[in-house]
Coordinates of C-alpha atoms in Angstrom, one line a residue:
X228 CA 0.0 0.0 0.0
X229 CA 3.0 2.9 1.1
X230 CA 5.7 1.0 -0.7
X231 CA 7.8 4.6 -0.9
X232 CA 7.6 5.2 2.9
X233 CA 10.7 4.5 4.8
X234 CA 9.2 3.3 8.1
X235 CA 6.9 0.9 6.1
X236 CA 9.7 -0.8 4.6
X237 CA 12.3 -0.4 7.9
X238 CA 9.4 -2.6 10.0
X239 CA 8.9 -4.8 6.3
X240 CA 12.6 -5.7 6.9
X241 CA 12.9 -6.2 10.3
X242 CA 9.7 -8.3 9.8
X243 CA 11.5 -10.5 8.0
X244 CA 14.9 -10.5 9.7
X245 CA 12.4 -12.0 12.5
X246 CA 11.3 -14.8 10.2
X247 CA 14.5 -15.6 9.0
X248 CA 13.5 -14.7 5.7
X249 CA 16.9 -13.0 5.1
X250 CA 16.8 -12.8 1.0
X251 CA 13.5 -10.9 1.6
X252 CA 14.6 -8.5 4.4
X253 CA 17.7 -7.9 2.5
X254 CA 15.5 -7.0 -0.3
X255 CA 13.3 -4.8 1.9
X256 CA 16.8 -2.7 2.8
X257 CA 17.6 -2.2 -0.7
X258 CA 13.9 0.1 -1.0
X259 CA 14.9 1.8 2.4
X260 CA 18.4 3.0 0.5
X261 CA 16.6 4.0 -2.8
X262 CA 14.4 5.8 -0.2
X263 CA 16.8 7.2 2.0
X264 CA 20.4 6.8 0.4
X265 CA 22.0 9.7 3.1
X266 CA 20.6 8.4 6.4
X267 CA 22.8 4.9 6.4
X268 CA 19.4 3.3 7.6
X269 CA 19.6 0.4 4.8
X270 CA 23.2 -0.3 5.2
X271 CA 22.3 -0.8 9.3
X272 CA 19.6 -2.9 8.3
X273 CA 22.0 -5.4 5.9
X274 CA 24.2 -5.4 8.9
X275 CA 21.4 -6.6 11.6
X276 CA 20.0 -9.0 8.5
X277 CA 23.7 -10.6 8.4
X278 CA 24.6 -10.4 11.9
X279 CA 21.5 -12.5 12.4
X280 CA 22.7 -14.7 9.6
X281 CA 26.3 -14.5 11.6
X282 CA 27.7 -13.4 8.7
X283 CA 29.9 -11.4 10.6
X284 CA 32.7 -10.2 8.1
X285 CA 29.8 -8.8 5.7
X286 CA 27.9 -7.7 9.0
X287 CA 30.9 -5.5 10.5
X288 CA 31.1 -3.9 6.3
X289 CA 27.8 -3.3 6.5
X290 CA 27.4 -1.4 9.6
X291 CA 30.9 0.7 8.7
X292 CA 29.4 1.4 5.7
X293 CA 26.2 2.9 7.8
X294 CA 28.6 4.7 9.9
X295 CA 30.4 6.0 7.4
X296 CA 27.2 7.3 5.6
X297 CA 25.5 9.0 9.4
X298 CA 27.6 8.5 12.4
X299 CA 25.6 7.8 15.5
X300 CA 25.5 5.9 18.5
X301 CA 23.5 2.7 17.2
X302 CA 25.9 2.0 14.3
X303 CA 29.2 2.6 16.4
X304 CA 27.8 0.1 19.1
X305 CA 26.7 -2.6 16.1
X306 CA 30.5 -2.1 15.2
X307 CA 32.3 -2.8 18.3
X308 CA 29.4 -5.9 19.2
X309 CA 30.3 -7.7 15.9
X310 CA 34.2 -7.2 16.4
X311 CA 33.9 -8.5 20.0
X312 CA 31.6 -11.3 18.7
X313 CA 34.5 -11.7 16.2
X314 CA 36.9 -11.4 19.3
X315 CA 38.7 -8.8 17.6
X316 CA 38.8 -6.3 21.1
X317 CA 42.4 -4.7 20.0
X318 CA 40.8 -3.4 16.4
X319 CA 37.9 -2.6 18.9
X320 CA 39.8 -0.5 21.3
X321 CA 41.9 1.2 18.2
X322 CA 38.9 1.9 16.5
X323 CA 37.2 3.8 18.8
X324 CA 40.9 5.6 20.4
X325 CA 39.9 7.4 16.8
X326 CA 36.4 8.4 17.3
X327 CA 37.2 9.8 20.7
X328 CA 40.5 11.6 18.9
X329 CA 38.2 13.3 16.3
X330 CA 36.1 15.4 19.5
X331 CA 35.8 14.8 22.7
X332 CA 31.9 15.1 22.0
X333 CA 31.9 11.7 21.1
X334 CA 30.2 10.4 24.2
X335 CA 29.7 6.9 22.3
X336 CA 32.9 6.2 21.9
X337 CA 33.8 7.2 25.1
X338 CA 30.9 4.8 26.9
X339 CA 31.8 1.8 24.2
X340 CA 35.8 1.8 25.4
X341 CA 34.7 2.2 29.2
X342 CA 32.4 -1.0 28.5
X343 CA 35.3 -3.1 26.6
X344 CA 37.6 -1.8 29.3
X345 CA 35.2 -3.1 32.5
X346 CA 34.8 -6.6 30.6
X347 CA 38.6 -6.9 30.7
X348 CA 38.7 -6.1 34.3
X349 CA 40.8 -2.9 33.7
X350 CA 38.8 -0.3 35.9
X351 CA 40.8 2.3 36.0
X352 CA 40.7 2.6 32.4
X353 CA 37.4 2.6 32.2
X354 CA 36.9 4.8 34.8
X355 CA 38.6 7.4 32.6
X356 CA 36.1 6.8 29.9
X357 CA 33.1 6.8 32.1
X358 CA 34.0 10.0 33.6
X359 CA 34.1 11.8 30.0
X360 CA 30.5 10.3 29.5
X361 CA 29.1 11.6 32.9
X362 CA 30.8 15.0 31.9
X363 CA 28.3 15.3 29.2
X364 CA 25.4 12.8 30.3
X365 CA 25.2 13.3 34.1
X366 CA 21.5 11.1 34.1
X367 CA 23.3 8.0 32.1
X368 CA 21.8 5.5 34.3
X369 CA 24.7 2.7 32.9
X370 CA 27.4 5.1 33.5
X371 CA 26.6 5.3 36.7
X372 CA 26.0 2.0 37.5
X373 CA 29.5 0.7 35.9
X374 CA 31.1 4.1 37.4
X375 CA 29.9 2.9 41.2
X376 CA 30.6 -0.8 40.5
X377 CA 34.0 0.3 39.8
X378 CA 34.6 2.3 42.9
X379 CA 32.9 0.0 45.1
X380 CA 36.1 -2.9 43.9
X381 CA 38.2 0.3 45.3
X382 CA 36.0 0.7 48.3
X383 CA 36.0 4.6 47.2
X384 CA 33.2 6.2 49.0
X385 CA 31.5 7.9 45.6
X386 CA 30.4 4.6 44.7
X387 CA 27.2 4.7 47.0
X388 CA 26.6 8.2 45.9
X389 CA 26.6 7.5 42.7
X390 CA 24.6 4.2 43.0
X391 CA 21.8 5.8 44.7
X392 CA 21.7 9.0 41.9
X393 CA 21.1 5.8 39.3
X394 CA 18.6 4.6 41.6
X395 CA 16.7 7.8 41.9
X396 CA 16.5 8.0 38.3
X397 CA 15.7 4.2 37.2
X398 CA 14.3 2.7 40.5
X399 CA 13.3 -0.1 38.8
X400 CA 16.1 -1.3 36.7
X401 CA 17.4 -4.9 37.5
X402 CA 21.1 -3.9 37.1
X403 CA 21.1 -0.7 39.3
X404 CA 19.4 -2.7 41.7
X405 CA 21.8 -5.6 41.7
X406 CA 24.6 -2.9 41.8
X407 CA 23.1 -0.6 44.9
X408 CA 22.5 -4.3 46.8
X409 CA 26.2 -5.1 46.5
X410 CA 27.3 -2.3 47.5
X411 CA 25.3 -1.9 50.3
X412 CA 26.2 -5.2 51.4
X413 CA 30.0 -4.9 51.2
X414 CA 29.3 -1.6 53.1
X415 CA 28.1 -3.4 55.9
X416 CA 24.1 -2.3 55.2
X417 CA 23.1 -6.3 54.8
X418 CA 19.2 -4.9 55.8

């Protein structure tokens, strides 16, 4: 019925991605980059379509290509998951040294290298990154949560603090919950 509307064929394509009709969602992203060739939208979609395929060489083209066409947050993230699913975290870390490099507004990139950092058990390098993120995003309830899990393993004082300004904010979310329990229990506050 809309076959030139852009949100019509976005939903078409994920749609099918669902059903694991992958030539047919594929197909579907080809009308959203006739539609929208400057928004990068059909090269993210090729890259979810193949990522769900694990395809992840022609994934991880796919979502540079999107990146390349409109820089943002979801197609920086796609990035680094396919190169960690590829277990490629040094090409990760480099990758994203250069998006912080090119402005420190890059909170993404910033947020991305803190998360790679805390899975390798490096806090203090995270902390770095997380602290560039809260600079800019004060609210962002993950920062915060990562941030105080990291200073709670230091038994800093600003962990609780910052645990209970995510908890304020997302009272309800499991992983600030888990976080704010921990650390109250390692305080001493087991009630």
């Amino acid at each position: 019925v809309l076959p030139d509307n852009v949100q019509v064929q976005l939903q078409r394509s994920g749609i099918l991605k669902a059903l694991k009709l992958f030539p047919d969602a594929l197909q579907a992203s080809k009308e959203v980059k006739v539609l929208a060739p400057e928004s990068g939208l059909g090269e993210g979609l090729d890259g979810a379509i193949y990522y769900a395929e694990n395809k992840l060489d022609l994934a991880l083209a796919a979502f540079q290509k999107s990146y390349q066409i409109k820089p943002n947050a979801e197609a920086l993230s796609s990035i680094i998951k396919v190169m960690s699913a590829q277990g490629k975290q040094s090409a990760a870390f480099v990758f994203l040294e250069k998006e912080t490099k090119k402005g420190k507004n890059n909170v993404a990139a910033h947020f991305l290298i803190g998360d790679l950092y805390l899975q390798q058990n490096k806090g203090a390098k995270a902390e770095k990154h997380y602290l560039t993120v809260l600079a800019k995003e004060p609210d962002n309830i993950i920062t915060l949560n990562n941030l105080a899990w990291i200073y709670s393993q230091k038994n800093n004082p600003k962990a609780l603090e910052l645990i209970e300004k995510a908890y304020n904010i997302a009272p309800t979310s499991a992983d600030v919950l888990d976080t704010y329990g921990a650390i109250l229990v390692k305080q001493g506050d087991v009630t």
